[in-house]
mmCIF file of C-alpha atoms in Angstrom:
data_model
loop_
_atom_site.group_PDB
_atom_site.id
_atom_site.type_symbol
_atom_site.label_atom_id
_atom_site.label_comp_id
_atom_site.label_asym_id
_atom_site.label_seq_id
_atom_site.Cartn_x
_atom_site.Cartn_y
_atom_site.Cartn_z
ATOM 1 C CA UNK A 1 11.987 0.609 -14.545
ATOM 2 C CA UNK A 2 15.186 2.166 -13.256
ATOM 3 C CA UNK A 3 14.101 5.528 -14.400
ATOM 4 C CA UNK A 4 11.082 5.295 -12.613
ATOM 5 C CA UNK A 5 12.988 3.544 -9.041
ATOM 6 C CA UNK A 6 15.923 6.974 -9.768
ATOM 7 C CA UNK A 7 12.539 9.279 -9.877
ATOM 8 C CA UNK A 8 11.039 7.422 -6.458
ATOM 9 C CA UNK A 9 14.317 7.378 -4.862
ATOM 10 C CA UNK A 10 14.874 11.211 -6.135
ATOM 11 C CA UNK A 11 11.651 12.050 -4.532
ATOM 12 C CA UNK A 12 12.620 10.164 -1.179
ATOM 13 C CA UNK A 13 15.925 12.074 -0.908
ATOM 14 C CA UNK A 14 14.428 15.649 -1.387
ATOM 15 C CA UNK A 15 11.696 14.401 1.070
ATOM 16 C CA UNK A 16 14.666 13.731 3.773
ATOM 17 C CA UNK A 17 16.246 16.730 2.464
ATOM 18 C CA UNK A 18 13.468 18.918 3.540
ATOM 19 C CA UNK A 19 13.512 17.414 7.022
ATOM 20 C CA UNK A 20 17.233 18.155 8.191
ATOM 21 C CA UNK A 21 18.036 17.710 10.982
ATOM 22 C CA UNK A 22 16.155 14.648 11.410
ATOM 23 C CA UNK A 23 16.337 11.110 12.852
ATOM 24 C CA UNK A 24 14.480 8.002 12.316
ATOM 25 C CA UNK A 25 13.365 6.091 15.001
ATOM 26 C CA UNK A 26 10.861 3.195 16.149
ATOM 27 C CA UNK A 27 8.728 3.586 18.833
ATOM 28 C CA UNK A 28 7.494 1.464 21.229
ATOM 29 C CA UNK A 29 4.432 -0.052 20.627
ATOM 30 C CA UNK A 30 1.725 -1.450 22.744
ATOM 31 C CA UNK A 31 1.592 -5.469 21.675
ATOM 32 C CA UNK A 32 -1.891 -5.920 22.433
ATOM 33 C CA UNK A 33 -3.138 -2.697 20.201
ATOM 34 C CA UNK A 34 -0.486 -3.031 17.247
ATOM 35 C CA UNK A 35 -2.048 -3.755 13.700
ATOM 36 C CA UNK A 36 -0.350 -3.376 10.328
ATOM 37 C CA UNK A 37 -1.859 -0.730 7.729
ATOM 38 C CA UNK A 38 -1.359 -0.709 4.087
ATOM 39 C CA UNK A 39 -1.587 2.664 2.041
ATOM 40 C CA UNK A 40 -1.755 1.264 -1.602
ATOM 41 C CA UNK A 41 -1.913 3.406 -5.141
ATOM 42 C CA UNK A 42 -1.594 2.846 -8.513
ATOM 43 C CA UNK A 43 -1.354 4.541 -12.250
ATOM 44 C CA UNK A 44 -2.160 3.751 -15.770
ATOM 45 C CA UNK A 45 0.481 4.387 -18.299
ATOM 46 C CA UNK A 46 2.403 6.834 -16.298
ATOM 47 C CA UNK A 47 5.936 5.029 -17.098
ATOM 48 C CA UNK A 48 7.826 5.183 -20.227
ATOM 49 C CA UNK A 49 6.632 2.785 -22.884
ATOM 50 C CA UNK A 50 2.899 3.645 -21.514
ATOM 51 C CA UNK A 51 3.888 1.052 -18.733
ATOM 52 C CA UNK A 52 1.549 1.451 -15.647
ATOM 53 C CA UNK A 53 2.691 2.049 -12.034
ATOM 54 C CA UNK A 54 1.948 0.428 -8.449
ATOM 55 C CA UNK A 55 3.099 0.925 -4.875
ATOM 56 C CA UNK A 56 2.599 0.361 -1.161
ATOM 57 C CA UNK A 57 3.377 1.435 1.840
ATOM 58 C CA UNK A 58 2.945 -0.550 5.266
ATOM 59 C CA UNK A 59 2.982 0.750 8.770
ATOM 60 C CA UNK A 60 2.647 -0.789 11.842
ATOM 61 C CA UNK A 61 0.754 1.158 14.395
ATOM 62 C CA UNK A 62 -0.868 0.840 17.928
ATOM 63 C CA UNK A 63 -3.463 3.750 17.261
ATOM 64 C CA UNK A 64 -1.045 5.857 19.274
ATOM 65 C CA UNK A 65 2.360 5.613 17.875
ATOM 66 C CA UNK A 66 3.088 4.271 14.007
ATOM 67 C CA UNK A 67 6.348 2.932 12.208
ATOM 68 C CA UNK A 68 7.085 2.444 8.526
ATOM 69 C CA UNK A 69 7.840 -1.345 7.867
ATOM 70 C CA UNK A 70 8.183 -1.224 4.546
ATOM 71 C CA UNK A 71 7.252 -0.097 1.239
ATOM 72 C CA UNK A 72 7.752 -0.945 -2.638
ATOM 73 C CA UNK A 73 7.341 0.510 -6.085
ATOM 74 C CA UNK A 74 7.744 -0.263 -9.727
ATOM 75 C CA UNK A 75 6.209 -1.025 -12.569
ATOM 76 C CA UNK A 76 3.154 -3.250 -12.824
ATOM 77 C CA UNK A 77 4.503 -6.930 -13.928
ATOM 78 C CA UNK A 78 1.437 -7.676 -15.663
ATOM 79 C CA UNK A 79 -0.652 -5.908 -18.868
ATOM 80 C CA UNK A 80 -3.613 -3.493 -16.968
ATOM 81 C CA UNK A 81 -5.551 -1.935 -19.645
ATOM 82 C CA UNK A 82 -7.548 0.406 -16.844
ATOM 83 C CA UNK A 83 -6.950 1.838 -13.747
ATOM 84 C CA UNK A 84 -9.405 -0.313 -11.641
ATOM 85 C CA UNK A 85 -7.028 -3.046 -12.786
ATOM 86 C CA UNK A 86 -3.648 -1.603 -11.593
ATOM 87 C CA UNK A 87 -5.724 -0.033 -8.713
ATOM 88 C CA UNK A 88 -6.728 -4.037 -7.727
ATOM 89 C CA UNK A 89 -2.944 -5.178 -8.325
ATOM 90 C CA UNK A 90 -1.750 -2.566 -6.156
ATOM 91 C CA UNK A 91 -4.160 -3.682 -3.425
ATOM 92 C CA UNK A 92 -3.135 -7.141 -3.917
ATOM 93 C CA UNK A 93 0.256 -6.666 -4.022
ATOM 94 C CA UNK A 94 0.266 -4.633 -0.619
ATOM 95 C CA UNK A 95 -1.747 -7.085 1.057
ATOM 96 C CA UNK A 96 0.205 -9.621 0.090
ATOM 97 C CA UNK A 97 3.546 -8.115 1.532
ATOM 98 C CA UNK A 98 1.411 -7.179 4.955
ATOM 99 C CA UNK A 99 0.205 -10.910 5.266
ATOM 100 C CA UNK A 100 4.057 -11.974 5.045
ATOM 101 C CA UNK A 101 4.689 -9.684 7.704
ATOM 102 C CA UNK A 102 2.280 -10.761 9.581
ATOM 103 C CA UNK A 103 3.471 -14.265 9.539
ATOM 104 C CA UNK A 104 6.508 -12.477 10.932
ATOM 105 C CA UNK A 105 5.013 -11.211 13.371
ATOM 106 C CA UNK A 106 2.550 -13.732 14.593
ATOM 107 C CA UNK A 107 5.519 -15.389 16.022
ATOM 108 C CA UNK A 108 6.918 -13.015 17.995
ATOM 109 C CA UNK A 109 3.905 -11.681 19.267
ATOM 110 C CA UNK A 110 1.931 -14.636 19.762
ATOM 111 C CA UNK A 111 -1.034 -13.251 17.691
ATOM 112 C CA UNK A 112 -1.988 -12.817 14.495
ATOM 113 C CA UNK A 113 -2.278 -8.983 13.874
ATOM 114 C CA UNK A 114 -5.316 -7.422 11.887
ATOM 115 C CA UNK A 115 -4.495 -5.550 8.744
ATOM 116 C CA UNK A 116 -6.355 -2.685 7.241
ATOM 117 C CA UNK A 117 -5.416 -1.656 3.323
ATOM 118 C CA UNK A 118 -6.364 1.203 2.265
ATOM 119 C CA UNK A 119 -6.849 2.526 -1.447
ATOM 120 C CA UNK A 120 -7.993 5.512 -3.031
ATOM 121 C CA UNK A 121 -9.709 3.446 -5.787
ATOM 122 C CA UNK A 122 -13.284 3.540 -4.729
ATOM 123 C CA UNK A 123 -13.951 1.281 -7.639
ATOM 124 C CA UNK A 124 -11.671 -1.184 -5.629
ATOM 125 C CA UNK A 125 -13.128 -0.960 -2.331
ATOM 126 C CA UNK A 126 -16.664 -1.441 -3.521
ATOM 127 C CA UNK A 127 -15.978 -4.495 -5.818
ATOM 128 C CA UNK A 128 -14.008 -6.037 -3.026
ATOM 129 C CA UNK A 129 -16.781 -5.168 -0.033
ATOM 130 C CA UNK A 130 -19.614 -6.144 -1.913
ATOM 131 C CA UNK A 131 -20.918 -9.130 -4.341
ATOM 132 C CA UNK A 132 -20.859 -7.346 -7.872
ATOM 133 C CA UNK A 133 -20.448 -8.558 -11.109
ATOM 134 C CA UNK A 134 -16.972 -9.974 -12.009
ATOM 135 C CA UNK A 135 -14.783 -8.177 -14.058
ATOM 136 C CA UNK A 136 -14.265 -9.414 -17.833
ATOM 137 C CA UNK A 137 -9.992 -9.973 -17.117
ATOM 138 C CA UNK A 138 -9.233 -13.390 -15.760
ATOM 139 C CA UNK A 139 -6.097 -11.829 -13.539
ATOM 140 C CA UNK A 140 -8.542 -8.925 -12.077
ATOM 141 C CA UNK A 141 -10.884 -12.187 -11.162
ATOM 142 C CA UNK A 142 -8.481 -13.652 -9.525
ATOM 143 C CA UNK A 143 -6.999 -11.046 -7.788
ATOM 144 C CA UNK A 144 -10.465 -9.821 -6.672
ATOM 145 C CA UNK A 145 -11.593 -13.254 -5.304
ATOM 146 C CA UNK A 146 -8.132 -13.573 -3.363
ATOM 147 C CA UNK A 147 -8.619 -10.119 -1.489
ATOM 148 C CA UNK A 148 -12.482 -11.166 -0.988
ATOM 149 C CA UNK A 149 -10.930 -14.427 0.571
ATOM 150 C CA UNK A 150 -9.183 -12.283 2.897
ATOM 151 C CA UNK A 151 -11.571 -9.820 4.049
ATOM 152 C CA UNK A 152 -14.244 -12.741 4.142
ATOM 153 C CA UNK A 153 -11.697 -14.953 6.248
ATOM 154 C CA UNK A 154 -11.322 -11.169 8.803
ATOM 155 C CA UNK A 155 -7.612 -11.337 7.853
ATOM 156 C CA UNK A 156 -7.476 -7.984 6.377
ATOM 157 C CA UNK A 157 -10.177 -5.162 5.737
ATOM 158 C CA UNK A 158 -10.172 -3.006 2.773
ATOM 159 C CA UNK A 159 -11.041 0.725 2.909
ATOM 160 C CA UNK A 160 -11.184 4.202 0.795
ATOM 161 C CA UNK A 161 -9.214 6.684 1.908
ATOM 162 C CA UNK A 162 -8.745 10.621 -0.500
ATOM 163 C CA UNK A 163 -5.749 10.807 -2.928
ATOM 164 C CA UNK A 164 -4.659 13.461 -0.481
ATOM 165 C CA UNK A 165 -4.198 11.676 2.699
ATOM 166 C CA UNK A 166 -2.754 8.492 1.106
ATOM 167 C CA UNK A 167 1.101 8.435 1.980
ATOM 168 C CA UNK A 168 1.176 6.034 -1.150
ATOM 169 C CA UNK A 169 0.738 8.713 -3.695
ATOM 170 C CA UNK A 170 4.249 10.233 -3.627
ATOM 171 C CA UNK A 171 5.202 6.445 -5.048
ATOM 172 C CA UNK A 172 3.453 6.616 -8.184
ATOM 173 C CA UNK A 173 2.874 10.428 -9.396
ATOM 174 C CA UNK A 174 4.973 13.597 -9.869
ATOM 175 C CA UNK A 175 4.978 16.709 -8.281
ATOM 176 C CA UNK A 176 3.345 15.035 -4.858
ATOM 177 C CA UNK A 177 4.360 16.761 -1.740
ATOM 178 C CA UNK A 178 5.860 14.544 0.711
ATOM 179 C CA UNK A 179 3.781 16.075 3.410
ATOM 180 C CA UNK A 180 0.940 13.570 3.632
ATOM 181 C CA UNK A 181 3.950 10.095 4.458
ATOM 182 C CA UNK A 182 5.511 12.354 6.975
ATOM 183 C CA UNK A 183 2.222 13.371 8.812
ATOM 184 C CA UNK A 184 1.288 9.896 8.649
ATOM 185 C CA UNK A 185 4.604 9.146 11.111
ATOM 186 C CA UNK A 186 3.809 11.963 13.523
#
């Protein structure tokens, strides 16, 4: 685990590297518009020990202007013997973390927000967005019919988005360019 959070946070600091000068800042968003959106990813066996890998990252955007909230990586705390099934814990671990910042949120802003996660598991996307057969692991079941509970209940929304434009990537694989999570702040 800490080699893999020393590789993530190596990655980070190259990324801000790159950018010198540079400055981080929030912009103002418009209250009625904002939403929350979840870039998730995942990988099988890429840790030492053949442990498998999982992140998220969560914005919060009006359509117009975005802002990082948050994001997390590290190893997947559960045995996922394919990648649909750290794909699926990714997503649920993501949506998770958006729905607690959304109860946040709801408070200030006197709404609840909508939340869109996005994965670039197709696999993922279709089980959740349509009725299929179950898979055979009891956690994938019950991570599956939590995120259907969700998307069924229009508190969150579950899309595919290409490896390339997912800001998650650069969480859980080498030698991704930090490009894609900085054009996803401009």
């Amino acid at each position: 685990k800490q080699w893999y959070q020393r590789r993530v946070r190596g990655t980070l600091r190259k990324m801000v590297r790159s950018l010198v000068p540079c400055e981080i800042t929030f912009r103002q968003l418009d209250r009625m518009q904002v939403q929350l959106v979840v870039y998730t990813d995942a990988s099988l066996g890429n840790l030492p020990e053949h442990k498998s890998g999982a992140g998220f990252v969560v914005y919060m955007t009006d359509g117009t202007n975005t802002n990082l909230i948050g994001y997390s990586c590290g190893k997947v705390k559960r045995v996922v013997k394919s990648v649909f099934s750290a794909e699926l814990y990714s997503v649920s671990e993501g949506l998770n973390f958006a729905i607690l910042i959304r109860s946040f949120l709801s408070e200030i802003l006197d709404r609840l927000l909508p939340i869109t996660v996005w994965t670039d598991s197709r696999q993922v996307v279709d089980a959740v967005n349509t009725v299929s057969s179950l898979p055979r692991d009891k956690a994938n079941i019950l991570e599956l019919r939590e995120i259907q509970d969700y998307v069924e209940k229009d508190v969150a929304d579950v899309r595919w988005v290409p490896s390339k434009e997912n800001p998650a990537d650069i969480l859980t694989k080498k030698g991704v360019s930090p490009e894609c999570i900085l054009q996803s702040l401009r």
